[in-house]
PDB file of C-alpha atoms in Angstrom:
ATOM      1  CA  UNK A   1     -46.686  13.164 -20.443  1.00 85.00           C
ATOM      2  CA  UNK A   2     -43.306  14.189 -19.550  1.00 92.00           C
ATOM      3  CA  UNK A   3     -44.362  15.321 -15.898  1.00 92.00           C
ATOM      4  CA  UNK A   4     -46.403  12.192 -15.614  1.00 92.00           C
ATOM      5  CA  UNK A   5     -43.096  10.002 -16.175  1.00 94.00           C
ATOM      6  CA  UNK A   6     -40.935  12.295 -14.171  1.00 92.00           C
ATOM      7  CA  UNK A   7     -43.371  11.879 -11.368  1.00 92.00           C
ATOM      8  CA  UNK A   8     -43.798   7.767 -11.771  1.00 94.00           C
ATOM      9  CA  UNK A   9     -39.351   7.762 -11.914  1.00 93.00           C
ATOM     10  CA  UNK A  10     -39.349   9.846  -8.598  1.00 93.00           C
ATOM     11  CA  UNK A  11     -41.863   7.462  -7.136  1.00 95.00           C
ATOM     12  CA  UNK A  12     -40.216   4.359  -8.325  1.00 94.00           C
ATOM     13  CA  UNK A  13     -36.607   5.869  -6.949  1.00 95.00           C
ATOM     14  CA  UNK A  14     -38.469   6.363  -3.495  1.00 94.00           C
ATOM     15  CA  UNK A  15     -39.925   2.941  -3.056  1.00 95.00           C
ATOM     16  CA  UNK A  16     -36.037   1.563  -4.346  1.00 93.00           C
ATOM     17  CA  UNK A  17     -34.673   3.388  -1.426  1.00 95.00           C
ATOM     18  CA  UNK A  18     -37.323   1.981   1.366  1.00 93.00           C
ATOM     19  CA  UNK A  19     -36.330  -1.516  -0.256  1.00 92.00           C
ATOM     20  CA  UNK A  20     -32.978  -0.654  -0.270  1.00 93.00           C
ATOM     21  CA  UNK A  21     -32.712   0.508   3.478  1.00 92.00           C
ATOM     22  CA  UNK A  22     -34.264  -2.591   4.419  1.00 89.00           C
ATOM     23  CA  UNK A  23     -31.981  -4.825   2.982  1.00 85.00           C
ATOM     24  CA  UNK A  24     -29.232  -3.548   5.225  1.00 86.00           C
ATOM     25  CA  UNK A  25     -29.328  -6.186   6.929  1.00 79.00           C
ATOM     26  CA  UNK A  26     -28.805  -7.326  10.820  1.00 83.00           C
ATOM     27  CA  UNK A  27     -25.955  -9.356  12.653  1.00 85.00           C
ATOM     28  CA  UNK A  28     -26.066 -12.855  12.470  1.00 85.00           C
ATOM     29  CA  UNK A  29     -26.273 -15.568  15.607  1.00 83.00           C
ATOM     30  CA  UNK A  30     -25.580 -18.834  15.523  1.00 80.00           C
ATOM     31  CA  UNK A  31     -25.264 -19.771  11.479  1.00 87.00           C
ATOM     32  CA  UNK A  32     -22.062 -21.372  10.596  1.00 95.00           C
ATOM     33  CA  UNK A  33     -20.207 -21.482   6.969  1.00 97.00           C
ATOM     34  CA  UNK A  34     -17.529 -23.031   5.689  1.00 97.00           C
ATOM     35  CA  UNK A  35     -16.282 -19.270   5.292  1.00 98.00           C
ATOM     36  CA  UNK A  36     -16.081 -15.779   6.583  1.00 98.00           C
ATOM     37  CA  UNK A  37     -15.429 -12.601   4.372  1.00 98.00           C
ATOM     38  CA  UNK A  38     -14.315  -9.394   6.156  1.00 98.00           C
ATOM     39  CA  UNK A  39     -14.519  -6.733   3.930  1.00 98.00           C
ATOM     40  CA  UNK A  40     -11.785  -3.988   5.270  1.00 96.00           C
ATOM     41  CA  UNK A  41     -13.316  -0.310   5.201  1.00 91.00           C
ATOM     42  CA  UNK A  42     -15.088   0.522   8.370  1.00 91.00           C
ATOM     43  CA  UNK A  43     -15.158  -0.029  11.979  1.00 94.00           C
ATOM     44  CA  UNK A  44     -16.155  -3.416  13.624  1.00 95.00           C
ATOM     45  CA  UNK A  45     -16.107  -5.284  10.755  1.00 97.00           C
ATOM     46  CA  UNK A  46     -12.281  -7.440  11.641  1.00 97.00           C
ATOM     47  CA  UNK A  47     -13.491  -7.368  15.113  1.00 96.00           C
ATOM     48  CA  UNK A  48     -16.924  -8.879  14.183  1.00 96.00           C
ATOM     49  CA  UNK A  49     -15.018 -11.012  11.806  1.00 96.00           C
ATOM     50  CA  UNK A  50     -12.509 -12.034  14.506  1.00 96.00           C
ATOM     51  CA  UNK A  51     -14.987 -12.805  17.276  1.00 95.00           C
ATOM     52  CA  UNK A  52     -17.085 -15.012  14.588  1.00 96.00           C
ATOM     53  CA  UNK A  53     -13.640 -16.737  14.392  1.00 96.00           C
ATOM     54  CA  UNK A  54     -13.103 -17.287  18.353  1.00 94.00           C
ATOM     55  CA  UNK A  55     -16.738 -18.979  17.943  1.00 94.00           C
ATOM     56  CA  UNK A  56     -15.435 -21.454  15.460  1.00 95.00           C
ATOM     57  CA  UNK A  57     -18.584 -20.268  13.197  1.00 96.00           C
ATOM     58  CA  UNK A  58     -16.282 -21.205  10.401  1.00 97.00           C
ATOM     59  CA  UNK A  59     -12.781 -22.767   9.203  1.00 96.00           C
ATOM     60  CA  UNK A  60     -10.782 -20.067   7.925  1.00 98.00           C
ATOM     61  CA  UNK A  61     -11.466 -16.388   7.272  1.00 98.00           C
ATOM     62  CA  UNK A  62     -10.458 -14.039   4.522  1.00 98.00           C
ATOM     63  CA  UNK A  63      -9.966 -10.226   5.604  1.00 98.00           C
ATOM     64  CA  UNK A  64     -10.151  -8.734   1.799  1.00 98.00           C
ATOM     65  CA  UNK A  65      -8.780  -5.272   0.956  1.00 96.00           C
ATOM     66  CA  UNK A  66      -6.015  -4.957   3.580  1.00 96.00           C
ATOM     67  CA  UNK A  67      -3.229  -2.602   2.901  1.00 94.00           C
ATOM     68  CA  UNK A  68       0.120  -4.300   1.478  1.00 94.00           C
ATOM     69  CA  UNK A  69       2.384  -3.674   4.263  1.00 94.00           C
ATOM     70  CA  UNK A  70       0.203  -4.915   6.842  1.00 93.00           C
ATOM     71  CA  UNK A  71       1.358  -8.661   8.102  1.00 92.00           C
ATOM     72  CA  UNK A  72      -0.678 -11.078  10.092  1.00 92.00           C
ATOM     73  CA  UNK A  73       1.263 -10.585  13.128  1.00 91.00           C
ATOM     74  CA  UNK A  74       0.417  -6.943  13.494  1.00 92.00           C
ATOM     75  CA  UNK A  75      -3.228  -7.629  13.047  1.00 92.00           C
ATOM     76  CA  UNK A  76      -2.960 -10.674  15.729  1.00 93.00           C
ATOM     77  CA  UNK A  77      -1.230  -8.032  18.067  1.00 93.00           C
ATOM     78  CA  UNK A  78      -3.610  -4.926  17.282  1.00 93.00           C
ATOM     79  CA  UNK A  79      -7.287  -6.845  17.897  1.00 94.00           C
ATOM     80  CA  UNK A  80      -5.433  -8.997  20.775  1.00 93.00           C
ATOM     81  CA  UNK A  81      -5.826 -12.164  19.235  1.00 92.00           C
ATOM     82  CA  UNK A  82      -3.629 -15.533  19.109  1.00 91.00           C
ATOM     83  CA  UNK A  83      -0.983 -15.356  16.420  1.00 90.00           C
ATOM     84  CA  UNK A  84      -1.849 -18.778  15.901  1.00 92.00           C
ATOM     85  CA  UNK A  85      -5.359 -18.152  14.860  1.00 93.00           C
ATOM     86  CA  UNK A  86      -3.630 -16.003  12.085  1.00 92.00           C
ATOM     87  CA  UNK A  87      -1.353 -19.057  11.230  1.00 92.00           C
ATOM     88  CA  UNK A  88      -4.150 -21.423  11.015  1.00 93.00           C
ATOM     89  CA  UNK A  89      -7.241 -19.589  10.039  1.00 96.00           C
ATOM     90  CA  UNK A  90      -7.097 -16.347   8.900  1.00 97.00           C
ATOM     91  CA  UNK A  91      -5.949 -15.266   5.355  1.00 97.00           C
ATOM     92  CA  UNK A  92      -4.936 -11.455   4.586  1.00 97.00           C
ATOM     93  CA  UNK A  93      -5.955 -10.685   0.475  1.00 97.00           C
ATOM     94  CA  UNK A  94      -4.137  -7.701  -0.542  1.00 96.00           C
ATOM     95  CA  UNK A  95      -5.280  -7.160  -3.955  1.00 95.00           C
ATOM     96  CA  UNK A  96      -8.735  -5.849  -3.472  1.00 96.00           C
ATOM     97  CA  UNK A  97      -8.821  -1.815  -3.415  1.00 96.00           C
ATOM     98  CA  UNK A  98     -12.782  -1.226  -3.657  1.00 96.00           C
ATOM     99  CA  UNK A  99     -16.235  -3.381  -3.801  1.00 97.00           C
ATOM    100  CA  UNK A 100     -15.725  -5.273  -6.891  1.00 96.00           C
ATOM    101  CA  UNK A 101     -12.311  -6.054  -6.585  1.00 97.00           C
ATOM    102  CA  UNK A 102     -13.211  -7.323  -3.044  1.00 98.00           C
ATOM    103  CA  UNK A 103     -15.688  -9.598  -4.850  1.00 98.00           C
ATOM    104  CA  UNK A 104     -13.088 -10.823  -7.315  1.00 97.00           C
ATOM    105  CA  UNK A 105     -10.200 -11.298  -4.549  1.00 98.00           C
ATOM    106  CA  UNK A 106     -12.861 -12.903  -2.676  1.00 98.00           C
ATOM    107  CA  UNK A 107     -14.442 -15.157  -5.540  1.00 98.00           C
ATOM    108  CA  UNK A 108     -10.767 -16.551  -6.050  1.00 97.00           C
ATOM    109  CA  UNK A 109     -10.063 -17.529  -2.527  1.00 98.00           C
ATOM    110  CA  UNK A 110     -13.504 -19.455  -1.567  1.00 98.00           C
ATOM    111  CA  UNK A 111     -12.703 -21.272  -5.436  1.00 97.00           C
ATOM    112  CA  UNK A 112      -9.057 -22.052  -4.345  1.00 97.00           C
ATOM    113  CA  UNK A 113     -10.197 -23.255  -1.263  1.00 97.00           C
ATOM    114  CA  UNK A 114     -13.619 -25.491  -2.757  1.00 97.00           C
ATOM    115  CA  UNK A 115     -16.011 -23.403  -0.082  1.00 98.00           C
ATOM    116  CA  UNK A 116     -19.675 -23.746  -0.852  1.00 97.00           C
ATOM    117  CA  UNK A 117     -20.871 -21.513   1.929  1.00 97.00           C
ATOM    118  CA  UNK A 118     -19.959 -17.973   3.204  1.00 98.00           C
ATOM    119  CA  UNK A 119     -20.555 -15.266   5.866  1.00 97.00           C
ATOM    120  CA  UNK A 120     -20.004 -11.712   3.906  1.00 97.00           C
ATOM    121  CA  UNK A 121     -19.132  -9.591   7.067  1.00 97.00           C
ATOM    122  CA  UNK A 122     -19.029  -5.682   6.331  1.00 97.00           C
ATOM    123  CA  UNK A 123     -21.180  -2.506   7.803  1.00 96.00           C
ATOM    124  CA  UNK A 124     -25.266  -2.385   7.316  1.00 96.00           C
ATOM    125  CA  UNK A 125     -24.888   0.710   4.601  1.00 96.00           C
ATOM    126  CA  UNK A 126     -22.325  -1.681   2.680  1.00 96.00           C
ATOM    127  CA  UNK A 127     -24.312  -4.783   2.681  1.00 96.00           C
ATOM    128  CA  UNK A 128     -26.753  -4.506  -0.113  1.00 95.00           C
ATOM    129  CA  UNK A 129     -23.995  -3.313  -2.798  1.00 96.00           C
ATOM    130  CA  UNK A 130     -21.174  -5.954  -1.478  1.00 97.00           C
ATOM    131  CA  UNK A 131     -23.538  -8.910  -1.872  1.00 96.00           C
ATOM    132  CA  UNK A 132     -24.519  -8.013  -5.066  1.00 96.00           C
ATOM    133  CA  UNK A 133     -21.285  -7.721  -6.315  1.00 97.00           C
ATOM    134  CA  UNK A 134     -20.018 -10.725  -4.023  1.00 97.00           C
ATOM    135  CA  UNK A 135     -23.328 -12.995  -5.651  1.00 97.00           C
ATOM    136  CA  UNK A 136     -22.183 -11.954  -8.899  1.00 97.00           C
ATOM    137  CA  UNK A 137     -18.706 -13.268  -8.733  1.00 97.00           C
ATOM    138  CA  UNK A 138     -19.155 -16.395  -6.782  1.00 96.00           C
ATOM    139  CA  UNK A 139     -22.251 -17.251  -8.929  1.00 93.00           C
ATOM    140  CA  UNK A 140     -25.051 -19.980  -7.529  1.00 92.00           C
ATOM    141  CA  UNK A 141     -22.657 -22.425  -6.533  1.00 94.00           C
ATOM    142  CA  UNK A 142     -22.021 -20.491  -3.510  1.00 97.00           C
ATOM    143  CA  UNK A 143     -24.417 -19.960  -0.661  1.00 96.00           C
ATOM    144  CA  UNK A 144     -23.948 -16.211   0.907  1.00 96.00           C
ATOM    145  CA  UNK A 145     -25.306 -15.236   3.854  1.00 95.00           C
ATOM    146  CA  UNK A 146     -24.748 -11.519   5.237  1.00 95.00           C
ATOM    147  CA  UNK A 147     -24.072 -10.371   8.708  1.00 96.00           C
ATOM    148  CA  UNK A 148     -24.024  -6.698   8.899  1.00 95.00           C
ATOM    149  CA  UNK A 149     -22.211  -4.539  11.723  1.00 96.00           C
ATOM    150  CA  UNK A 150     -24.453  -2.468  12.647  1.00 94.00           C
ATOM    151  CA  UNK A 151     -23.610   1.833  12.544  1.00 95.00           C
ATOM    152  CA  UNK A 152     -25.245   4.607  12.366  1.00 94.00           C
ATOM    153  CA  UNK A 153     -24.743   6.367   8.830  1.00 94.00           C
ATOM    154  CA  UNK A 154     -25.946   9.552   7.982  1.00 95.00           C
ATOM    155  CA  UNK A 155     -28.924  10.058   5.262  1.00 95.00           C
ATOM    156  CA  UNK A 156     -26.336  11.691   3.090  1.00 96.00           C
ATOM    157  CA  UNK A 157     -23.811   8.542   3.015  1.00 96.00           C
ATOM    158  CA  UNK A 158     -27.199   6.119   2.690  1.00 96.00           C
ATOM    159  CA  UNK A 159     -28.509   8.004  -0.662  1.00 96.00           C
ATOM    160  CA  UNK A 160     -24.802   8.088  -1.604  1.00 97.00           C
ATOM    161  CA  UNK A 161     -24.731   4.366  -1.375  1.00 96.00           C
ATOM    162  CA  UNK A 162     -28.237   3.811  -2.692  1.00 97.00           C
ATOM    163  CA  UNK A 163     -26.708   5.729  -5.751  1.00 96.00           C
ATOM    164  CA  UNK A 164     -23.677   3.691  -6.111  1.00 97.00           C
ATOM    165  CA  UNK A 165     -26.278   0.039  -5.607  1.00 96.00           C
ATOM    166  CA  UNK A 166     -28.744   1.684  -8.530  1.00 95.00           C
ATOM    167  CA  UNK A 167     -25.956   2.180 -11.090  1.00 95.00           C
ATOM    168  CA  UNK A 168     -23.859  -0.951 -10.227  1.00 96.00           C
ATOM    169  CA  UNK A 169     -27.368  -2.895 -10.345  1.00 94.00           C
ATOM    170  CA  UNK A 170     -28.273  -1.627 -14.059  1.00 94.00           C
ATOM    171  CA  UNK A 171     -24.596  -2.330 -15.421  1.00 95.00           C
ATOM    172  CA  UNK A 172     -25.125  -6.089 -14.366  1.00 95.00           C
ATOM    173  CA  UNK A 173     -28.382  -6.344 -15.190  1.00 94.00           C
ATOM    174  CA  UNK A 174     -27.111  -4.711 -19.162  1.00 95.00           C
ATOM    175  CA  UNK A 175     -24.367  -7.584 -19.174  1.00 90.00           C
ATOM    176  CA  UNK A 176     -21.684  -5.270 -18.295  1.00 87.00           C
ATOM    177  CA  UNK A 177     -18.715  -6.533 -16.022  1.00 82.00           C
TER     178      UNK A 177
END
């Protein structure tokens, strides 16, 4: 008995994972929202975010987790973009220090601003945790669509992640915030 339920956990933990590494997720063409949501953390994601911007593929984008002492003008300069797109557009949230505060930060901000639709932008590994956590704070109201930048993570950082998805996943799902 006990072997027999070790053996149907290890098989129900393998098909989670092939789920779970599909769900990565893919850039995006051509959708537009009302909002984009960089999630700070890995490489390609502002640019991705930025670009998105330069397409007008939305009205004003929130980079979420940046450092404190970073100001707009130093992130206009660094990625080479019009300070004025940083004036106009582009907010800087400084709260968020992990995942779930990123989904709270973020939560507040599309509320503030009344958005009913946004682009989560963040890397492929990322995606399946951040929209869970991002769904759970907006709630249905909101429509979330990902767009993944696309790396190429090692199997260690992908069951790491996997991990991280499974336990965040049952904590919800047991009414735990």
């Amino acid at each position: 008995m006990i072997w027999r339920t070790a053996a149907i956990l290890v098989v129900a933990w393998a098909l989670g994972f092939a789920v779970f590494m599909m769900s990565l997720g893919k850039p995006l063409a051509g959708e537009k929202t009302d909002a984009i949501v960089v999630l700070t953390g890995g490489p390609g994601r502002i640019d991705r975010g930025l670009a998105l911007m330069q397409q007008h593929a939305a009205k004003r984008m929130l980079v979420s987790g940046v450092d404190p002492d970073v100001r707009p003008q130093e992130l206009a300069a660094e990625y080479k973009v019009s300070r004025d797109l940083f004036r106009c557009c582009i907010d800087l949230g400084h709260e968020a220090v992990d995942t779930r505060s990123n989904a709270d930060e973020t939560a507040r901000w599309v509320r503030e601003h009344h958005y009913r639709s946004v682009r989560l932008v963040t890397s492929d590994w990322h995606m399946p945790r951040a929209r869970l956590e991002l769904a759970h704070a907006l709630g249905s109201n909101v429509e979330l669509i990902g767009d993944s930048v696309a790396t190429k993570p090692r199997l260690r950082m992908l069951f790491a992640e996997y991990h991280k998805y499974l336990v965040r996943r049952v904590a919800l799902l047991a009414g735990f915030d």
